[in-house]
Amino acid sequence: MSATALAVVQGSYTMDIRAESWLGGVLLADNIPIGDGSESRDRSLAVPEQVSLTISRRDQGFDWDPGTDPAHPLAAYGQMLRIDYGVDIGGGQMEWINRGWFLITSSETDGDTVTVNCAGMLTLIDEASLVAPFQPSSTDTLASVVRALVEPALTVSFAGTLVDRAVPLGMQWDTDRLGAVTEVLDAWGAAERVTEDGYLLIEPVSDAGSPVLSISDDRENGTVVRWQGSTTRDGAYNCVVAQGEDASGNQIQGVAYDSSGTSPFQYGGPFNPLPVPFPYQSSLLTTVAQCRTAAAAQLTLLRRQAFRKLAVTMVPHPGLVTGDILSVTGAGLTAARCAVESLSLPYSPGEQSLTVRVL
């Protein structure tokens, strides 16, 4: 987003939605008349993104009811929507923020309205069970296994900070393709996300980064309307024990302790003076260093489940996605770093809701 658009979305503004439909790399329609809709994202789910659209059946001299036409722009036979959120920045200019690519999963016509449901592009991997057991070759690496499981449905891009390594012999996955990808990434200390351009980006598990937005509950200038916090011990651990097996068949392990001074589950703190371990095991771990890296990544993922969360209602911000870091003032916090875990963005005038986790 430009600095102008970022300033505009801090208060009330005029918005619009546009969408293109593509099938097999061919543009089917570039001006779909969206009347209403919403987008939700939750990175605790296998497929984080969900979109629902309401479209007038007849508009622009075109019938938007897909009927039985497999090549219709709104049919669910591989059609993908590229959705942009528009912000009026003044002077008759609309700045368009790309929200990403979404696979149409169903379309239903009721009278003069067509309801279209979409899901994130990881749906292509989630629904594609392995036809036969998948066994990596002796030359395969973690990166090549991920590519073999995902491409050509999605093009994979790897962060330069990841260090690739060989896959141990004897690995096999039977049916769950997305589960196999997740197992590889867990052992690698990595996580996946689909970018706005439709690529599957593999990057280290991390909550690092500078805040992209500051929000507060200041009555006069704040963007937050309501706060609701919650805490739980469910899924809370103060260390992770990751176990594997070296080339000689010996069991190895690495431990990561929650040593953060701001963590309510800090090891040796009041949460529990004794270790509360989370066990993690993978045959992909063949050195102690790999075990330690995987343990640290699992600890970060566990924090996403159990750390303090705040429910925020605010003016819609079309630049936010899950994983973004915010600076939050309110609910007893002052400029606290928080990560967006889930969100709901309306595609018509309304309020946006976020669930943010205190880091």
mmCIF file of C-alpha atoms in Angstrom:
data_model
loop_
_atom_site.group_PDB
_atom_site.id
_atom_site.type_symbol
_atom_site.label_atom_id
_atom_site.label_comp_id
_atom_site.label_asym_id
_atom_site.label_seq_id
_atom_site.Cartn_x
_atom_site.Cartn_y
_atom_site.Cartn_z
ATOM 1 C CA MET A 1 0.000 0.000 0.000
ATOM 2 C CA SER A 2 1.123 3.546 -0.672
ATOM 3 C CA ALA A 3 1.602 6.012 2.177
ATOM 4 C CA THR A 4 -1.480 7.875 0.914
ATOM 5 C CA ALA A 5 -3.702 4.790 1.039
ATOM 6 C CA LEU A 6 -2.283 3.813 4.430
ATOM 7 C CA ALA A 7 -3.296 7.217 5.804
ATOM 8 C CA VAL A 8 -6.756 6.992 4.238
ATOM 9 C CA VAL A 9 -7.651 3.620 5.788
ATOM 10 C CA GLN A 10 -7.011 4.963 9.301
ATOM 11 C CA GLY A 11 -10.492 6.511 9.147
ATOM 12 C CA SER A 12 -13.679 6.184 7.113
ATOM 13 C CA TYR A 13 -13.214 5.918 3.359
ATOM 14 C CA THR A 14 -14.874 4.812 0.113
ATOM 15 C CA MET A 15 -14.024 1.312 -1.075
ATOM 16 C CA ASP A 16 -14.726 -1.025 -3.979
ATOM 17 C CA ILE A 17 -14.034 -4.645 -4.943
ATOM 18 C CA ARG A 18 -13.054 -6.076 -8.299
ATOM 19 C CA ALA A 19 -12.277 -9.604 -9.417
ATOM 20 C CA GLU A 20 -10.900 -11.436 -12.431
ATOM 21 C CA SER A 21 -11.673 -15.055 -13.312
ATOM 22 C CA TRP A 22 -8.986 -17.291 -14.805
ATOM 23 C CA LEU A 23 -9.038 -20.896 -16.013
ATOM 24 C CA GLY A 24 -5.874 -22.689 -17.098
ATOM 25 C CA GLY A 25 -4.012 -19.411 -17.475
ATOM 26 C CA VAL A 26 -6.747 -17.882 -19.670
ATOM 27 C CA LEU A 27 -8.656 -14.784 -18.563
ATOM 28 C CA LEU A 28 -12.407 -15.481 -18.620
ATOM 29 C CA ALA A 29 -13.769 -12.246 -17.114
ATOM 30 C CA ASP A 30 -12.155 -9.107 -15.723
ATOM 31 C CA ASN A 31 -15.048 -7.119 -14.283
ATOM 32 C CA ILE A 32 -17.154 -9.434 -12.148
ATOM 33 C CA PRO A 33 -19.959 -7.369 -10.521
ATOM 34 C CA ILE A 34 -19.470 -8.134 -6.821
ATOM 35 C CA GLY A 35 -22.299 -6.744 -4.711
ATOM 36 C CA ASP A 36 -21.160 -8.021 -1.322
ATOM 37 C CA GLY A 37 -18.899 -10.558 0.291
ATOM 38 C CA SER A 38 -16.263 -11.262 2.896
ATOM 39 C CA GLU A 39 -12.820 -12.776 3.314
ATOM 40 C CA SER A 40 -11.567 -14.704 6.327
ATOM 41 C CA ARG A 41 -8.092 -15.981 7.147
ATOM 42 C CA ASP A 42 -6.983 -18.216 10.010
ATOM 43 C CA ARG A 43 -3.447 -19.540 9.940
ATOM 44 C CA SER A 44 -4.267 -22.362 12.359
ATOM 45 C CA LEU A 45 -6.200 -24.056 9.508
ATOM 46 C CA ALA A 46 -4.750 -26.275 6.785
ATOM 47 C CA VAL A 47 -6.270 -23.940 4.176
ATOM 48 C CA PRO A 48 -6.272 -20.526 5.880
ATOM 49 C CA GLU A 49 -8.264 -18.440 3.372
ATOM 50 C CA GLN A 50 -12.009 -18.483 2.709
ATOM 51 C CA VAL A 51 -14.000 -16.051 0.544
ATOM 52 C CA SER A 52 -17.749 -15.675 -0.030
ATOM 53 C CA LEU A 53 -19.140 -13.411 -2.770
ATOM 54 C CA THR A 54 -22.629 -12.245 -3.697
ATOM 55 C CA ILE A 55 -23.101 -11.375 -7.389
ATOM 56 C CA SER A 56 -26.100 -10.175 -9.375
ATOM 57 C CA ARG A 57 -27.181 -12.889 -11.780
ATOM 58 C CA ARG A 58 -27.667 -10.539 -14.726
ATOM 59 C CA ASP A 59 -25.322 -7.598 -15.089
ATOM 60 C CA GLN A 60 -23.464 -5.912 -17.937
ATOM 61 C CA GLY A 61 -25.610 -7.888 -20.370
ATOM 62 C CA PHE A 62 -24.156 -11.160 -19.085
ATOM 63 C CA ASP A 63 -25.683 -14.096 -17.221
ATOM 64 C CA TRP A 64 -23.442 -14.794 -14.202
ATOM 65 C CA ASP A 65 -25.234 -18.065 -13.410
ATOM 66 C CA PRO A 66 -22.651 -20.741 -14.312
ATOM 67 C CA GLY A 67 -25.330 -23.377 -14.895
ATOM 68 C CA THR A 68 -23.682 -26.433 -16.462
ATOM 69 C CA ASP A 69 -21.084 -24.526 -18.498
ATOM 70 C CA PRO A 70 -17.633 -25.836 -17.429
ATOM 71 C CA ALA A 71 -15.947 -22.751 -18.940
ATOM 72 C CA HIS A 72 -18.145 -20.160 -17.191
ATOM 73 C CA PRO A 73 -16.179 -17.568 -15.165
ATOM 74 C CA LEU A 74 -17.947 -18.590 -11.943
ATOM 75 C CA ALA A 75 -17.956 -22.369 -12.377
ATOM 76 C CA ALA A 76 -16.031 -24.588 -9.963
ATOM 77 C CA TYR A 77 -13.920 -26.571 -12.424
ATOM 78 C CA GLY A 78 -10.547 -24.995 -11.764
ATOM 79 C CA GLN A 79 -11.632 -21.362 -12.085
ATOM 80 C CA MET A 80 -9.584 -19.002 -9.935
ATOM 81 C CA LEU A 81 -10.440 -15.479 -8.861
ATOM 82 C CA ARG A 82 -7.891 -12.705 -8.457
ATOM 83 C CA ILE A 83 -9.453 -10.237 -6.013
ATOM 84 C CA ASP A 84 -8.463 -6.603 -5.486
ATOM 85 C CA TYR A 85 -9.708 -4.263 -2.748
ATOM 86 C CA GLY A 86 -9.973 -0.628 -3.845
ATOM 87 C CA VAL A 87 -9.415 2.425 -1.649
ATOM 88 C CA ASP A 88 -10.498 5.879 -2.826
ATOM 89 C CA ILE A 89 -7.454 8.079 -2.181
ATOM 90 C CA GLY A 90 -9.085 11.242 -3.528
ATOM 91 C CA GLY A 91 -8.830 13.155 -6.765
ATOM 92 C CA GLY A 92 -10.900 10.535 -8.536
ATOM 93 C CA GLN A 93 -8.206 7.892 -7.951
ATOM 94 C CA MET A 94 -8.741 4.387 -6.626
ATOM 95 C CA GLU A 95 -5.737 2.467 -5.295
ATOM 96 C CA TRP A 96 -6.138 -1.297 -5.673
ATOM 97 C CA ILE A 97 -4.673 -3.667 -3.086
ATOM 98 C CA ASN A 98 -4.289 -7.258 -4.260
ATOM 99 C CA ARG A 99 -5.817 -9.709 -1.769
ATOM 100 C CA GLY A 100 -4.609 -12.768 -3.669
ATOM 101 C CA TRP A 101 -5.799 -15.717 -5.734
ATOM 102 C CA PHE A 102 -8.669 -17.943 -4.610
ATOM 103 C CA LEU A 103 -10.029 -21.199 -6.028
ATOM 104 C CA ILE A 104 -13.794 -21.320 -6.642
ATOM 105 C CA THR A 105 -15.175 -24.262 -4.663
ATOM 106 C CA SER A 106 -18.913 -23.795 -5.297
ATOM 107 C CA SER A 107 -21.454 -21.517 -6.966
ATOM 108 C CA GLU A 108 -25.169 -21.461 -6.227
ATOM 109 C CA THR A 109 -27.897 -19.420 -7.895
ATOM 110 C CA ASP A 110 -30.997 -18.338 -5.966
ATOM 111 C CA GLY A 111 -33.299 -16.064 -7.922
ATOM 112 C CA ASP A 112 -31.385 -13.010 -9.064
ATOM 113 C CA THR A 113 -28.323 -13.729 -6.924
ATOM 114 C CA VAL A 114 -25.310 -15.957 -7.401
ATOM 115 C CA THR A 115 -23.353 -16.960 -4.292
ATOM 116 C CA VAL A 116 -19.752 -17.949 -4.960
ATOM 117 C CA ASN A 117 -17.563 -19.637 -2.347
ATOM 118 C CA CYS A 118 -13.789 -19.728 -2.704
ATOM 119 C CA ALA A 119 -10.863 -21.125 -0.740
ATOM 120 C CA GLY A 120 -7.131 -20.549 -0.663
ATOM 121 C CA MET A 121 -4.869 -22.134 -3.247
ATOM 122 C CA LEU A 122 -3.634 -24.768 -0.780
ATOM 123 C CA THR A 123 -6.976 -26.451 -1.493
ATOM 124 C CA LEU A 124 -5.316 -27.897 -4.607
ATOM 125 C CA ILE A 125 -2.807 -29.719 -2.390
ATOM 126 C CA ASP A 126 -5.238 -30.599 0.401
ATOM 127 C CA GLU A 127 -7.714 -32.356 -1.921
ATOM 128 C CA ALA A 128 -5.061 -34.199 -3.960
ATOM 129 C CA SER A 129 -4.433 -37.360 -1.957
ATOM 130 C CA LEU A 130 -1.455 -39.428 -3.049
ATOM 131 C CA VAL A 131 -2.485 -42.102 -5.550
ATOM 132 C CA ALA A 132 0.429 -44.323 -4.522
ATOM 133 C CA PRO A 133 2.907 -44.190 -1.627
ATOM 134 C CA PHE A 134 5.473 -41.430 -2.148
ATOM 135 C CA GLN A 135 9.073 -42.453 -1.505
ATOM 136 C CA PRO A 136 11.902 -39.932 -1.971
ATOM 137 C CA SER A 137 14.959 -41.072 -3.908
ATOM 138 C CA SER A 138 18.499 -41.189 -2.532
ATOM 139 C CA THR A 139 19.244 -37.817 -4.149
ATOM 140 C CA ASP A 140 16.193 -35.986 -2.818
ATOM 141 C CA THR A 141 16.406 -33.068 -0.421
ATOM 142 C CA LEU A 142 13.769 -31.370 1.704
ATOM 143 C CA ALA A 143 13.271 -28.748 -1.005
ATOM 144 C CA SER A 144 12.972 -31.262 -3.845
ATOM 145 C CA VAL A 145 10.445 -33.313 -1.854
ATOM 146 C CA VAL A 146 8.282 -30.240 -1.283
ATOM 147 C CA ARG A 147 8.448 -29.389 -4.999
ATOM 148 C CA ALA A 148 7.539 -32.968 -5.963
ATOM 149 C CA LEU A 149 4.512 -32.921 -3.654
ATOM 150 C CA VAL A 150 3.241 -29.454 -4.628
ATOM 151 C CA GLU A 151 4.204 -28.602 -8.207
ATOM 152 C CA PRO A 152 2.761 -28.024 -10.775
ATOM 153 C CA ALA A 153 -0.392 -27.155 -8.792
ATOM 154 C CA LEU A 154 1.535 -24.339 -7.076
ATOM 155 C CA THR A 155 4.946 -22.904 -7.852
ATOM 156 C CA VAL A 156 7.191 -23.125 -4.796
ATOM 157 C CA SER A 157 9.582 -20.390 -3.696
ATOM 158 C CA PHE A 158 12.078 -20.871 -0.853
ATOM 159 C CA ALA A 159 13.422 -18.173 1.443
ATOM 160 C CA GLY A 160 17.173 -17.755 1.060
ATOM 161 C CA THR A 161 17.718 -18.210 4.792
ATOM 162 C CA LEU A 162 16.630 -21.861 4.680
ATOM 163 C CA VAL A 163 19.455 -24.404 4.448
ATOM 164 C CA ASP A 164 18.481 -27.428 2.384
ATOM 165 C CA ARG A 165 19.568 -30.937 3.349
ATOM 166 C CA ALA A 166 19.232 -34.554 2.236
ATOM 167 C CA VAL A 167 16.203 -36.682 3.109
ATOM 168 C CA PRO A 168 16.983 -39.911 5.023
ATOM 169 C CA LEU A 169 16.441 -43.168 3.140
ATOM 170 C CA GLY A 170 13.304 -45.118 3.895
ATOM 171 C CA MET A 171 10.894 -42.186 4.169
ATOM 172 C CA GLN A 172 7.395 -42.821 2.809
ATOM 173 C CA TRP A 173 4.050 -41.038 2.777
ATOM 174 C CA ASP A 174 0.914 -42.994 1.923
ATOM 175 C CA THR A 175 -2.115 -40.773 1.220
ATOM 176 C CA ASP A 176 -2.074 -37.293 2.786
ATOM 177 C CA ARG A 177 -0.178 -35.004 0.401
ATOM 178 C CA LEU A 178 -0.571 -31.803 2.444
ATOM 179 C CA GLY A 179 0.236 -33.741 5.614
ATOM 180 C CA ALA A 180 3.480 -34.885 4.005
ATOM 181 C CA VAL A 181 4.387 -31.289 3.152
ATOM 182 C CA THR A 182 3.646 -30.238 6.732
ATOM 183 C CA GLU A 183 5.802 -33.039 8.142
ATOM 184 C CA VAL A 184 8.752 -31.988 5.997
ATOM 185 C CA LEU A 185 8.367 -28.330 6.934
ATOM 186 C CA ASP A 186 8.045 -29.093 10.656
ATOM 187 C CA ALA A 187 11.317 -31.010 10.603
ATOM 188 C CA TRP A 188 12.899 -28.172 8.601
ATOM 189 C CA GLY A 189 11.740 -25.499 11.056
ATOM 190 C CA ALA A 190 9.795 -23.900 8.213
ATOM 191 C CA ALA A 191 6.233 -22.888 7.385
ATOM 192 C CA GLU A 192 4.322 -22.241 4.187
ATOM 193 C CA ARG A 193 2.056 -19.434 3.017
ATOM 194 C CA VAL A 194 0.515 -18.552 -0.313
ATOM 195 C CA THR A 195 1.591 -15.089 -1.444
ATOM 196 C CA GLU A 196 -0.701 -12.548 -3.065
ATOM 197 C CA ASP A 197 0.904 -13.522 -6.404
ATOM 198 C CA GLY A 198 -0.166 -17.140 -5.942
ATOM 199 C CA TYR A 199 3.249 -18.642 -5.104
ATOM 200 C CA LEU A 200 3.791 -21.029 -2.209
ATOM 201 C CA LEU A 201 6.492 -19.377 -0.119
ATOM 202 C CA ILE A 202 8.475 -21.584 2.272
ATOM 203 C CA GLU A 203 10.227 -19.623 5.017
ATOM 204 C CA PRO A 204 11.558 -20.169 8.552
ATOM 205 C CA VAL A 205 9.020 -20.190 11.380
ATOM 206 C CA SER A 206 9.388 -16.796 13.002
ATOM 207 C CA ASP A 207 7.557 -14.005 14.774
ATOM 208 C CA ALA A 208 10.260 -11.486 13.921
ATOM 209 C CA GLY A 209 9.684 -8.287 12.013
ATOM 210 C CA SER A 210 8.798 -4.656 12.539
ATOM 211 C CA PRO A 211 5.165 -3.609 13.069
ATOM 212 C CA VAL A 212 3.336 -2.725 9.859
ATOM 213 C CA LEU A 213 0.617 -0.809 11.708
ATOM 214 C CA SER A 214 -0.008 0.803 15.096
ATOM 215 C CA ILE A 215 -3.490 0.508 16.599
ATOM 216 C CA SER A 216 -4.904 1.767 19.884
ATOM 217 C CA ASP A 217 -8.159 2.102 21.793
ATOM 218 C CA ASP A 218 -7.793 5.871 22.166
ATOM 219 C CA ARG A 219 -11.349 7.208 22.062
ATOM 220 C CA GLU A 220 -10.513 10.269 20.007
ATOM 221 C CA ASN A 221 -7.936 9.001 17.525
ATOM 222 C CA GLY A 222 -7.934 5.235 17.951
ATOM 223 C CA THR A 223 -8.929 2.693 15.318
ATOM 224 C CA VAL A 224 -10.000 -0.024 17.745
ATOM 225 C CA VAL A 225 -13.663 -0.199 18.687
ATOM 226 C CA ARG A 226 -13.743 -3.171 21.040
ATOM 227 C CA TRP A 227 -11.225 -5.348 22.870
ATOM 228 C CA GLN A 228 -11.727 -8.785 24.330
ATOM 229 C CA GLY A 229 -8.839 -10.769 25.774
ATOM 230 C CA SER A 230 -8.500 -14.430 26.708
ATOM 231 C CA THR A 231 -5.871 -16.715 28.232
ATOM 232 C CA THR A 232 -5.604 -20.490 28.561
ATOM 233 C CA ARG A 233 -3.223 -23.199 29.808
ATOM 234 C CA ASP A 234 -4.496 -25.590 27.130
ATOM 235 C CA GLY A 235 -1.688 -26.314 24.693
ATOM 236 C CA ALA A 236 0.807 -24.445 26.852
ATOM 237 C CA TYR A 237 4.318 -25.844 27.235
ATOM 238 C CA ASN A 238 7.579 -24.346 28.425
ATOM 239 C CA CYS A 239 9.842 -26.585 26.373
ATOM 240 C CA VAL A 240 9.829 -28.832 23.309
ATOM 241 C CA VAL A 241 11.757 -32.095 23.017
ATOM 242 C CA ALA A 242 12.402 -33.037 19.384
ATOM 243 C CA GLN A 243 13.651 -36.558 18.722
ATOM 244 C CA GLY A 244 15.142 -38.213 15.654
ATOM 245 C CA GLU A 245 17.594 -40.930 14.648
ATOM 246 C CA ASP A 246 21.152 -40.611 13.366
ATOM 247 C CA ALA A 247 22.740 -42.629 10.548
ATOM 248 C CA SER A 248 23.806 -45.370 13.015
ATOM 249 C CA GLY A 249 20.288 -45.839 14.328
ATOM 250 C CA ASN A 250 20.915 -44.077 17.620
ATOM 251 C CA GLN A 251 18.141 -41.965 19.088
ATOM 252 C CA ILE A 252 19.010 -38.279 19.290
ATOM 253 C CA GLN A 253 17.164 -35.267 20.605
ATOM 254 C CA GLY A 254 17.258 -31.519 20.941
ATOM 255 C CA VAL A 255 15.423 -29.353 23.456
ATOM 256 C CA ALA A 256 14.171 -25.782 23.131
ATOM 257 C CA TYR A 257 13.145 -23.942 26.308
ATOM 258 C CA ASP A 258 10.835 -20.956 26.467
ATOM 259 C CA SER A 259 13.391 -18.412 27.631
ATOM 260 C CA SER A 260 11.549 -15.236 26.651
ATOM 261 C CA GLY A 261 11.443 -12.759 29.504
ATOM 262 C CA THR A 262 8.012 -11.542 28.344
ATOM 263 C CA SER A 263 6.513 -15.016 28.030
ATOM 264 C CA PRO A 264 3.926 -16.055 30.646
ATOM 265 C CA PHE A 265 5.124 -19.649 30.084
ATOM 266 C CA GLN A 266 8.808 -18.881 30.605
ATOM 267 C CA TYR A 267 10.806 -21.915 31.725
ATOM 268 C CA GLY A 268 11.621 -21.581 35.432
ATOM 269 C CA GLY A 269 8.910 -18.962 35.887
ATOM 270 C CA PRO A 270 5.614 -19.036 37.797
ATOM 271 C CA PHE A 271 3.745 -20.953 35.066
ATOM 272 C CA ASN A 272 5.436 -24.125 36.327
ATOM 273 C CA PRO A 273 8.872 -24.413 37.972
ATOM 274 C CA LEU A 274 9.259 -27.842 36.333
ATOM 275 C CA PRO A 275 9.655 -28.625 32.627
ATOM 276 C CA VAL A 276 6.318 -29.024 30.814
ATOM 277 C CA PRO A 277 7.548 -30.681 27.608
ATOM 278 C CA PHE A 278 5.861 -31.087 24.270
ATOM 279 C CA PRO A 279 7.182 -34.214 22.510
ATOM 280 C CA TYR A 280 7.951 -34.043 18.789
ATOM 281 C CA GLN A 281 9.414 -36.899 16.758
ATOM 282 C CA SER A 282 10.399 -37.148 13.102
ATOM 283 C CA SER A 283 12.500 -39.580 11.069
ATOM 284 C CA LEU A 284 13.626 -36.561 9.042
ATOM 285 C CA LEU A 285 15.773 -35.429 11.983
ATOM 286 C CA THR A 286 19.239 -37.010 11.781
ATOM 287 C CA THR A 287 21.462 -34.653 13.826
ATOM 288 C CA VAL A 288 21.195 -32.939 17.181
ATOM 289 C CA ALA A 289 21.385 -29.542 15.462
ATOM 290 C CA GLN A 290 18.382 -30.439 13.294
ATOM 291 C CA CYS A 291 16.489 -31.557 16.416
ATOM 292 C CA ARG A 292 17.192 -28.254 18.135
ATOM 293 C CA THR A 293 16.054 -26.234 15.123
ATOM 294 C CA ALA A 294 12.848 -28.250 14.846
ATOM 295 C CA ALA A 295 12.220 -27.909 18.606
ATOM 296 C CA ALA A 296 12.591 -24.128 18.438
ATOM 297 C CA ALA A 297 10.167 -23.943 15.489
ATOM 298 C CA GLN A 298 7.611 -26.137 17.265
ATOM 299 C CA LEU A 299 7.857 -23.915 20.347
ATOM 300 C CA THR A 300 7.013 -20.884 18.211
ATOM 301 C CA LEU A 301 4.026 -22.710 16.688
ATOM 302 C CA LEU A 302 2.791 -23.748 20.153
ATOM 303 C CA ARG A 303 2.887 -20.126 21.289
ATOM 304 C CA ARG A 304 0.398 -19.290 18.549
ATOM 305 C CA GLN A 305 -2.130 -21.553 20.247
ATOM 306 C CA ALA A 306 -1.692 -20.645 23.905
ATOM 307 C CA PHE A 307 -0.428 -17.068 24.195
ATOM 308 C CA ARG A 308 -2.675 -14.196 25.197
ATOM 309 C CA LYS A 309 -4.977 -13.132 22.380
ATOM 310 C CA LEU A 310 -7.053 -10.026 21.812
ATOM 311 C CA ALA A 311 -10.146 -9.680 19.640
ATOM 312 C CA VAL A 312 -10.081 -6.372 17.778
ATOM 313 C CA THR A 313 -12.811 -4.623 15.827
ATOM 314 C CA MET A 314 -11.586 -1.794 13.631
ATOM 315 C CA VAL A 315 -11.960 0.161 10.416
ATOM 316 C CA PRO A 316 -11.146 -2.288 7.574
ATOM 317 C CA HIS A 317 -7.473 -2.326 6.598
ATOM 318 C CA PRO A 318 -7.127 -4.109 3.225
ATOM 319 C CA GLY A 319 -3.348 -4.399 3.530
ATOM 320 C CA LEU A 320 -3.361 -6.754 6.524
ATOM 321 C CA VAL A 321 -2.821 -10.517 6.278
ATOM 322 C CA THR A 322 -2.219 -13.189 8.893
ATOM 323 C CA GLY A 323 1.298 -13.146 10.287
ATOM 324 C CA ASP A 324 1.604 -9.367 10.087
ATOM 325 C CA ILE A 325 3.080 -7.707 13.164
ATOM 326 C CA LEU A 326 1.131 -4.853 14.782
ATOM 327 C CA SER A 327 1.989 -2.397 17.534
ATOM 328 C CA VAL A 328 -0.937 -2.481 19.958
ATOM 329 C CA THR A 329 -1.887 -0.034 22.698
ATOM 330 C CA GLY A 330 -4.923 -0.982 24.744
ATOM 331 C CA ALA A 331 -6.215 -3.704 27.066
ATOM 332 C CA GLY A 332 -3.358 -2.926 29.439
ATOM 333 C CA LEU A 333 -0.720 -2.967 26.684
ATOM 334 C CA THR A 334 1.466 -0.111 25.485
ATOM 335 C CA ALA A 335 3.038 -0.398 22.026
ATOM 336 C CA ALA A 336 3.128 -4.184 22.395
ATOM 337 C CA ARG A 337 4.163 -6.302 19.414
ATOM 338 C CA CYS A 338 1.326 -8.581 18.354
ATOM 339 C CA ALA A 339 0.891 -11.005 15.445
ATOM 340 C CA VAL A 340 -2.315 -11.308 13.417
ATOM 341 C CA GLU A 341 -3.550 -14.892 13.807
ATOM 342 C CA SER A 342 -6.933 -14.565 12.076
ATOM 343 C CA LEU A 343 -9.004 -11.882 10.404
ATOM 344 C CA SER A 344 -12.303 -11.198 8.705
ATOM 345 C CA LEU A 345 -12.405 -8.503 6.012
ATOM 346 C CA PRO A 346 -15.789 -7.332 4.651
ATOM 347 C CA TYR A 347 -16.090 -6.693 0.930
ATOM 348 C CA SER A 348 -18.645 -3.957 1.587
ATOM 349 C CA PRO A 349 -18.719 -1.066 4.098
ATOM 350 C CA GLY A 350 -18.480 -2.458 7.641
ATOM 351 C CA GLU A 351 -16.097 -3.408 10.435
ATOM 352 C CA GLN A 352 -13.060 -5.646 10.260
ATOM 353 C CA SER A 353 -12.295 -8.138 13.023
ATOM 354 C CA LEU A 354 -8.852 -9.414 13.980
ATOM 355 C CA THR A 355 -7.493 -11.897 16.462
ATOM 356 C CA VAL A 356 -4.006 -10.830 17.484
ATOM 357 C CA ARG A 357 -1.538 -12.688 19.696
ATOM 358 C CA VAL A 358 0.669 -10.832 22.113
ATOM 359 C CA LEU A 359 4.323 -11.654 21.420
#
